PDB file of C-alpha atoms in Angstrom:
ATOM      1  CA  MET A   1      88.065 113.270  99.272  1.00 41.00           C
ATOM      2  CA  GLU A   2      85.367 109.665  99.804  1.00 45.00           C
ATOM      3  CA  PHE A   3      85.138 110.141  95.811  1.00 47.00           C
ATOM      4  CA  GLU A   4      88.685 110.331  95.495  1.00 49.00           C
ATOM      5  CA  ASN A   5      89.091 107.101  97.617  1.00 66.00           C
ATOM      6  CA  VAL A   6      86.720 104.710  95.758  1.00 69.00           C
ATOM      7  CA  PHE A   7      88.342 106.205  92.765  1.00 79.00           C
ATOM      8  CA  LYS A   8      91.562 105.134  93.464  1.00 88.00           C
ATOM      9  CA  VAL A   9      92.771 101.478  92.987  1.00 93.00           C
ATOM     10  CA  LYS A  10      93.125  99.356  95.717  1.00 93.00           C
ATOM     11  CA  LEU A  11      94.201  95.805  96.872  1.00 95.00           C
ATOM     12  CA  VAL A  12      91.919  94.165  99.816  1.00 93.00           C
ATOM     13  CA  SER A  13      92.822  91.104 101.604  1.00 90.00           C
ATOM     14  CA  SER A  14      89.440  88.618 101.537  1.00 89.00           C
ATOM     15  CA  VAL A  15      90.735  87.415 105.646  1.00 85.00           C
ATOM     16  CA  ASN A  16      90.996  90.653 106.483  1.00 81.00           C
ATOM     17  CA  LEU A  17      89.543  93.669 104.924  1.00 82.00           C
ATOM     18  CA  ARG A  18      91.075  96.297 107.032  1.00 81.00           C
ATOM     19  CA  ARG A  19      94.468  94.351 105.111  1.00 86.00           C
ATOM     20  CA  ARG A  20      94.601  96.907 101.863  1.00 90.00           C
ATOM     21  CA  VAL A  21      97.156  98.618  99.803  1.00 94.00           C
ATOM     22  CA  VAL A  22      95.779 101.505  97.957  1.00 93.00           C
ATOM     23  CA  PHE A  23      97.904 103.228  95.202  1.00 94.00           C
ATOM     24  CA  ASP A  24      98.623 106.952  96.190  1.00 92.00           C
ATOM     25  CA  VAL A  25      99.724 107.019  91.836  1.00 92.00           C
ATOM     26  CA  THR A  26      97.517 105.379  89.251  1.00 92.00           C
ATOM     27  CA  PRO A  27      98.923 102.877  88.058  1.00 95.00           C
ATOM     28  CA  ASP A  28      98.163 101.708  83.629  1.00 96.00           C
ATOM     29  CA  ILE A  29      96.130  98.756  84.085  1.00 97.00           C
ATOM     30  CA  ALA A  30      94.992  96.437  81.260  1.00 97.00           C
ATOM     31  CA  GLU A  31      92.280  93.288  81.796  1.00 97.00           C
ATOM     32  CA  ASN A  32      93.118  90.796  79.132  1.00 97.00           C
ATOM     33  CA  GLN A  33      90.366  87.729  78.327  1.00 97.00           C
ATOM     34  CA  ASN A  34      90.702  85.194  76.453  1.00 97.00           C
ATOM     35  CA  VAL A  35      88.079  83.311  75.019  1.00 98.00           C
ATOM     36  CA  ASN A  36      88.284  79.497  74.043  1.00 98.00           C
ATOM     37  CA  TYR A  37      86.785  77.666  70.457  1.00 98.00           C
ATOM     38  CA  LYS A  38      87.525  74.526  69.493  1.00 97.00           C
ATOM     39  CA  ASN A  39      88.571  74.633  65.467  1.00 96.00           C
ATOM     40  CA  ILE A  40      85.913  71.464  63.869  1.00 96.00           C
ATOM     41  CA  GLU A  41      87.395  71.010  60.344  1.00 95.00           C
ATOM     42  CA  PRO A  42      84.828  68.280  58.105  1.00 93.00           C
ATOM     43  CA  ILE A  43      86.664  66.668  55.457  1.00 94.00           C
ATOM     44  CA  HIS A  44      86.746  68.301  52.082  1.00 93.00           C
ATOM     45  CA  ALA A  45      83.733  70.865  53.224  1.00 92.00           C
ATOM     46  CA  PRO A  46      84.696  73.963  52.022  1.00 94.00           C
ATOM     47  CA  SER A  47      85.230  75.652  55.761  1.00 94.00           C
ATOM     48  CA  SER A  48      85.113  75.211  59.103  1.00 95.00           C
ATOM     49  CA  PHE A  49      83.478  75.418  62.214  1.00 95.00           C
ATOM     50  CA  TRP A  50      84.049  76.433  65.996  1.00 97.00           C
ATOM     51  CA  VAL A  51      82.651  75.289  69.184  1.00 97.00           C
ATOM     52  CA  TYR A  52      83.292  77.023  72.277  1.00 97.00           C
ATOM     53  CA  GLN A  53      84.935  75.570  75.199  1.00 97.00           C
ATOM     54  CA  ASN A  54      84.918  77.756  77.822  1.00 96.00           C
ATOM     55  CA  THR A  55      85.995  81.635  78.983  1.00 96.00           C
ATOM     56  CA  PRO A  56      89.603  81.595  81.410  1.00 96.00           C
ATOM     57  CA  ALA A  57      89.498  83.504  84.010  1.00 96.00           C
ATOM     58  CA  ARG A  58      90.584  87.370  83.287  1.00 97.00           C
ATOM     59  CA  ALA A  59      94.309  88.241  83.741  1.00 98.00           C
ATOM     60  CA  TYR A  60      95.126  91.877  85.050  1.00 98.00           C
ATOM     61  CA  ASN A  61      98.322  93.972  84.013  1.00 98.00           C
ATOM     62  CA  LEU A  62      98.994  97.342  86.432  1.00 97.00           C
ATOM     63  CA  SER A  63     102.239  98.746  85.919  1.00 96.00           C
ATOM     64  CA  ASN A  64     103.928 101.971  86.195  1.00 95.00           C
ATOM     65  CA  ILE A  65     103.536 101.681  89.927  1.00 96.00           C
ATOM     66  CA  LYS A  66     104.749 104.605  91.533  1.00 96.00           C
ATOM     67  CA  LEU A  67     105.722 104.344  94.930  1.00 97.00           C
ATOM     68  CA  ILE A  68     106.422 107.980  95.887  1.00 96.00           C
ATOM     69  CA  SER A  69     108.805 108.586  99.352  1.00 97.00           C
ATOM     70  CA  ARG A  70     109.415 112.164  99.749  1.00 96.00           C
ATOM     71  CA  THR A  71     109.583 111.885 103.736  1.00 96.00           C
ATOM     72  CA  ILE A  72     110.071 109.361 105.896  1.00 96.00           C
ATOM     73  CA  GLU A  73     106.633 109.295 106.640  1.00 96.00           C
ATOM     74  CA  GLU A  74     106.352 108.311 102.962  1.00 96.00           C
ATOM     75  CA  ALA A  75     109.135 105.691 102.946  1.00 97.00           C
ATOM     76  CA  THR A  76     108.020 104.940 106.255  1.00 96.00           C
ATOM     77  CA  LEU A  77     104.401 103.998 104.934  1.00 95.00           C
ATOM     78  CA  ASN A  78     105.446 102.101 101.260  1.00 96.00           C
ATOM     79  CA  LEU A  79     108.092  99.711 102.507  1.00 96.00           C
ATOM     80  CA  GLN A  80     105.021  98.957 104.124  1.00 94.00           C
ATOM     81  CA  ARG A  81     103.364  98.050 101.293  1.00 95.00           C
ATOM     82  CA  VAL A  82     106.035  96.751  99.651  1.00 96.00           C
ATOM     83  CA  ASN A  83     106.497  93.840 102.620  1.00 95.00           C
ATOM     84  CA  CYS A  84     101.909  94.090 102.446  1.00 93.00           C
ATOM     85  CA  LEU A  85     102.436  92.559  98.438  1.00 96.00           C
ATOM     86  CA  ARG A  86     105.380  90.559  99.287  1.00 96.00           C
ATOM     87  CA  ALA A  87     103.785  88.570 102.227  1.00 92.00           C
ATOM     88  CA  TRP A  88     100.132  88.087  99.353  1.00 94.00           C
ATOM     89  CA  THR A  89     102.728  85.986  96.907  1.00 95.00           C
ATOM     90  CA  LYS A  90     102.863  83.436 100.221  1.00 92.00           C
ATOM     91  CA  PRO A  91     101.540  80.035 101.564  1.00 90.00           C
ATOM     92  CA  PHE A  92     100.374  80.063 105.289  1.00 81.00           C
ATOM     93  CA  PHE A  93     103.348  78.019 105.572  1.00 82.00           C
ATOM     94  CA  GLY A  94     105.409  77.401 108.637  1.00 78.00           C
ATOM     95  CA  GLU A  95     106.561  76.903 112.251  1.00 72.00           C
ATOM     96  CA  GLY A  96     106.655  80.919 113.271  1.00 71.00           C
ATOM     97  CA  THR A  97     103.155  80.818 111.163  1.00 70.00           C
ATOM     98  CA  ALA A  98     101.556  78.117 113.206  1.00 66.00           C
ATOM     99  CA  THR A  99     102.809  79.734 116.458  1.00 69.00           C
ATOM    100  CA  GLY A 100     102.109  83.764 115.211  1.00 62.00           C
ATOM    101  CA  GLY A 101     106.223  84.820 114.908  1.00 54.00           C
ATOM    102  CA  GLU A 102     107.746  87.416 116.029  1.00 49.00           C
ATOM    103  CA  ARG A 103     106.080  90.371 114.555  1.00 47.00           C
ATOM    104  CA  GLY A 104     106.777  94.280 114.268  1.00 41.00           C
ATOM    105  CA  LEU A 105     102.970  94.932 115.656  1.00 39.00           C
ATOM    106  CA  VAL A 106     101.903  98.709 114.170  1.00 40.00           C
ATOM    107  CA  LYS A 107     101.963 100.548 117.047  1.00 40.00           C
ATOM    108  CA  SER A 108      98.810 102.945 117.684  1.00 33.00           C
ATOM    109  CA  GLN A 109     100.330 105.817 117.672  1.00 33.00           C
ATOM    110  CA  ASP A 110     102.153 104.909 113.887  1.00 41.00           C
ATOM    111  CA  LYS A 111     102.132 106.879 111.543  1.00 41.00           C
ATOM    112  CA  ALA A 112     100.288 104.615 108.972  1.00 39.00           C
ATOM    113  CA  ARG A 113      97.048 105.341 108.710  1.00 37.00           C
ATOM    114  CA  VAL A 114      94.476 102.467 108.943  1.00 37.00           C
ATOM    115  CA  GLY A 115      91.014 102.294 106.706  1.00 37.00           C
ATOM    116  CA  SER A 116      87.910 101.090 108.254  1.00 36.00           C
ATOM    117  CA  GLU A 117      86.003  97.745 106.595  1.00 38.00           C
ATOM    118  CA  GLN A 118      83.703 100.193 104.634  1.00 41.00           C
ATOM    119  CA  ASP A 119      85.161 102.421 101.952  1.00 41.00           C
ATOM    120  CA  THR A 120      85.315 105.614 104.306  1.00 38.00           C
ATOM    121  CA  GLY A 121      87.586 107.730 104.486  1.00 36.00           C
ATOM    122  CA  GLN A 122      91.515 107.920 104.737  1.00 38.00           C
ATOM    123  CA  LEU A 123      92.606 104.614 102.365  1.00 36.00           C
ATOM    124  CA  THR A 124      95.369 103.359 102.930  1.00 44.00           C
ATOM    125  CA  LEU A 125      97.725  99.751 103.651  1.00 44.00           C
ATOM    126  CA  THR A 126      98.452  98.080 106.950  1.00 50.00           C
ATOM    127  CA  CYS A 127      99.692  94.604 107.242  1.00 55.00           C
ATOM    128  CA  PHE A 128     100.158  94.839 110.619  1.00 48.00           C
ATOM    129  CA  LEU A 129      96.782  96.075 112.418  1.00 48.00           C
ATOM    130  CA  PRO A 130      96.898  98.895 115.561  1.00 42.00           C
ATOM    131  CA  GLY A 131      96.082  96.466 119.031  1.00 43.00           C
ATOM    132  CA  THR A 132      96.466  93.416 117.296  1.00 48.00           C
ATOM    133  CA  THR A 133      97.419  90.658 119.711  1.00 48.00           C
ATOM    134  CA  ALA A 134      99.851  87.705 119.278  1.00 53.00           C
ATOM    135  CA  GLU A 135      97.087  85.893 120.591  1.00 58.00           C
ATOM    136  CA  THR A 136      94.913  86.998 117.448  1.00 59.00           C
ATOM    137  CA  ASP A 137      97.473  86.247 115.447  1.00 58.00           C
ATOM    138  CA  ARG A 138      97.912  82.276 115.900  1.00 64.00           C
ATOM    139  CA  GLN A 139      94.237  81.968 116.134  1.00 68.00           C
ATOM    140  CA  VAL A 140      94.338  83.688 112.601  1.00 69.00           C
ATOM    141  CA  PHE A 141      96.880  81.752 111.752  1.00 70.00           C
ATOM    142  CA  LYS A 142      96.319  78.454 112.469  1.00 73.00           C
ATOM    143  CA  LYS A 143      92.465  78.535 111.555  1.00 79.00           C
ATOM    144  CA  PHE A 144      93.918  78.912 107.177  1.00 80.00           C
ATOM    145  CA  LEU A 145      97.383  77.247 108.001  1.00 80.00           C
ATOM    146  CA  GLY A 146      98.783  75.031 105.396  1.00 79.00           C
ATOM    147  CA  SER A 147      96.110  77.280 102.858  1.00 83.00           C
ATOM    148  CA  PRO A 148      97.733  79.094  99.711  1.00 90.00           C
ATOM    149  CA  PRO A 149      98.298  83.050  99.358  1.00 92.00           C
ATOM    150  CA  GLU A 150      94.997  84.693 100.283  1.00 91.00           C
ATOM    151  CA  VAL A 151      93.162  85.920  97.481  1.00 95.00           C
ATOM    152  CA  ILE A 152      92.980  89.549  96.978  1.00 96.00           C
ATOM    153  CA  LEU A 153      90.291  92.038  95.681  1.00 96.00           C
ATOM    154  CA  LEU A 154      91.186  94.021  93.415  1.00 96.00           C
ATOM    155  CA  SER A 155      88.910  97.202  92.451  1.00 93.00           C
ATOM    156  CA  ALA A 156      89.526 100.327  90.170  1.00 92.00           C
ATOM    157  CA  TYR A 157      88.072 103.082  88.702  1.00 90.00           C
ATOM    158  CA  ALA A 158      85.124 102.228  91.023  1.00 83.00           C
ATOM    159  CA  ASN A 159      81.928 103.462  91.911  1.00 78.00           C
ATOM    160  CA  LYS A 160      80.154 104.695  95.835  1.00 72.00           C
ATOM    161  CA  THR A 161      77.655 102.131  95.189  1.00 73.00           C
ATOM    162  CA  PRO A 162      78.825  99.334  93.711  1.00 68.00           C
ATOM    163  CA  GLY A 163      75.870  96.560  92.526  1.00 72.00           C
ATOM    164  CA  GLU A 164      73.866  99.382  92.426  1.00 79.00           C
ATOM    165  CA  THR A 165      75.228 101.821  89.063  1.00 84.00           C
ATOM    166  CA  PRO A 166      77.427 100.393  86.196  1.00 86.00           C
ATOM    167  CA  SER A 167      81.366 100.533  87.562  1.00 85.00           C
ATOM    168  CA  ASN A 168      84.643  99.270  86.191  1.00 91.00           C
ATOM    169  CA  ILE A 169      86.424  96.979  87.961  1.00 92.00           C
ATOM    170  CA  SER A 170      84.545  96.269  91.743  1.00 90.00           C
ATOM    171  CA  ARG A 171      86.067  94.212  94.367  1.00 92.00           C
ATOM    172  CA  VAL A 172      87.449  91.436  91.438  1.00 95.00           C
ATOM    173  CA  PRO A 173      89.077  88.083  93.922  1.00 97.00           C
ATOM    174  CA  VAL A 174      92.784  87.885  92.252  1.00 98.00           C
ATOM    175  CA  ILE A 175      95.932  85.380  92.899  1.00 97.00           C
ATOM    176  CA  MET A 176      98.930  87.821  92.251  1.00 97.00           C
ATOM    177  CA  THR A 177     101.010  85.625  89.790  1.00 97.00           C
ATOM    178  CA  GLN A 178     103.770  87.659  89.627  1.00 97.00           C
ATOM    179  CA  LEU A 179     105.529  90.141  91.369  1.00 98.00           C
ATOM    180  CA  SER A 180     108.247  93.060  90.200  1.00 97.00           C
ATOM    181  CA  LEU A 181     109.786  95.042  92.978  1.00 97.00           C
ATOM    182  CA  PRO A 182     112.630  97.016  91.434  1.00 96.00           C
ATOM    183  CA  TYR A 183     115.590  98.742  93.707  1.00 97.00           C
ATOM    184  CA  PRO A 184     116.804 101.243  91.080  1.00 95.00           C
ATOM    185  CA  SER A 185     120.354 102.642  91.462  1.00 95.00           C
ATOM    186  CA  ASP A 186     119.706 106.422  89.995  1.00 95.00           C
ATOM    187  CA  VAL A 187     117.332 107.579  92.676  1.00 95.00           C
ATOM    188  CA  ASP A 188     117.658 108.262  95.664  1.00 97.00           C
ATOM    189  CA  TYR A 189     117.157 106.615  98.965  1.00 97.00           C
ATOM    190  CA  ILE A 190     115.006 107.707 102.186  1.00 97.00           C
ATOM    191  CA  PRO A 191     115.420 106.589 105.312  1.00 97.00           C
ATOM    192  CA  THR A 192     111.726 105.114 107.243  1.00 96.00           C
ATOM    193  CA  GLU A 193     111.170 105.305 110.300  1.00 95.00           C
ATOM    194  CA  ASP A 194     113.368 102.765 111.597  1.00 94.00           C
ATOM    195  CA  GLY A 195     116.578 104.536 109.190  1.00 95.00           C
ATOM    196  CA  THR A 196     115.803 101.285 106.269  1.00 96.00           C
ATOM    197  CA  PRO A 197     116.395 103.120 103.005  1.00 97.00           C
ATOM    198  CA  PHE A 198     113.569 102.867 100.648  1.00 98.00           C
ATOM    199  CA  PRO A 199     114.239 104.581  96.679  1.00 98.00           C
ATOM    200  CA  ALA A 200     113.057 107.551  96.840  1.00 97.00           C
ATOM    201  CA  ILE A 201     110.442 105.950  93.384  1.00 97.00           C
ATOM    202  CA  MET A 202     109.852 102.435  92.682  1.00 97.00           C
ATOM    203  CA  SER A 203     107.845 101.570  89.891  1.00 96.00           C
ATOM    204  CA  ILE A 204     106.125  98.384  90.766  1.00 96.00           C
ATOM    205  CA  ASP A 205     104.275  95.904  88.299  1.00 97.00           C
ATOM    206  CA  MET A 206     102.784  92.937  89.162  1.00 97.00           C
ATOM    207  CA  GLN A 207     100.185  90.300  87.390  1.00 98.00           C
ATOM    208  CA  LEU A 208      96.992  89.092  88.649  1.00 98.00           C
ATOM    209  CA  SER A 209      94.366  86.328  87.715  1.00 98.00           C
ATOM    210  CA  GLU A 210      90.851  86.519  88.306  1.00 97.00           C
ATOM    211  CA  ALA A 211      89.905  83.798  91.117  1.00 96.00           C
ATOM    212  CA  HIS A 212      86.344  82.826  92.008  1.00 96.00           C
ATOM    213  CA  SER A 213      85.070  80.006  93.934  1.00 94.00           C
ATOM    214  CA  PRO A 214      82.871  77.256  92.484  1.00 94.00           C
ATOM    215  CA  ARG A 215      79.970  79.077  94.685  1.00 94.00           C
ATOM    216  CA  GLU A 216      80.755  82.399  92.952  1.00 94.00           C
ATOM    217  CA  LEU A 217      80.780  81.140  89.664  1.00 94.00           C
ATOM    218  CA  ARG A 218      77.218  79.238  90.134  1.00 94.00           C
ATOM    219  CA  GLN A 219      76.175  82.999  91.329  1.00 92.00           C
ATOM    220  CA  PHE A 220      76.769  84.718  88.157  1.00 94.00           C
ATOM    221  CA  ASP A 221      74.330  86.456  86.781  1.00 94.00           C
ATOM    222  CA  LEU A 222      75.221  87.351  82.769  1.00 95.00           C
ATOM    223  CA  HIS A 223      72.358  90.024  82.786  1.00 94.00           C
ATOM    224  CA  ARG A 224      73.651  92.418  85.466  1.00 92.00           C
ATOM    225  CA  TYR A 225      76.935  91.840  84.101  1.00 93.00           C
ATOM    226  CA  ARG A 226      75.747  92.805  81.058  1.00 93.00           C
ATOM    227  CA  ARG A 227      74.649  96.346  82.662  1.00 91.00           C
ATOM    228  CA  GLY A 228      77.848  96.547  84.811  1.00 90.00           C
ATOM    229  CA  ILE A 229      77.013  96.039  88.107  1.00 90.00           C
ATOM    230  CA  LEU A 230      77.697  92.438  89.001  1.00 91.00           C
ATOM    231  CA  THR A 231      79.926  92.861  92.327  1.00 87.00           C
ATOM    232  CA  SER A 232      83.185  90.621  91.965  1.00 90.00           C
ATOM    233  CA  PHE A 233      83.095  90.154  88.471  1.00 90.00           C
TER     234      PHE A 233
END
């Protein structure tokens, strides 16, 4: 159902909205916000004064993200999820990136489903889109060559009409600052379609930091933010 799709926790590439990771099992999320004040202590005064400095970017801790593999298809999809998360920690760098490299493109008949650019239908992840050509990749990669890792959009417990009705976490731009991928020794490993073993249960942890551009910061609206309808904040 569409409600279930917008309710799920997901990460979406800001470079290509069809490249996304949707978590089937809801992880634990902690949103952390600091506020910086400077303490002014006048000599011989009976107290001190607090001077506001700034409100830094929020930090999001996603923990206990369970990737569950019961079938070959689920193991294949979860391995793609892991590789997509890994790729979001790397910059557009290197000779292979500049030339398009050798890539394992997902074939159109692959069982990995592709989400549309809108939050409709069955949303899942794919890092490599069906029908993508090497020439298309070269054009995209050359455009971003030398750029830092992608900014990704975090959504969690959102709604179908962001910007119109109050939401929780709706398309907040973030960067990935830490990623933990444990390979436990006390679980079975399920083969993917290519025969690669993948844990039946993998619990991922990651840390994200809010990352707005100067233009986005200029568009901040405290009135809409207080009402919970300011998308991307």
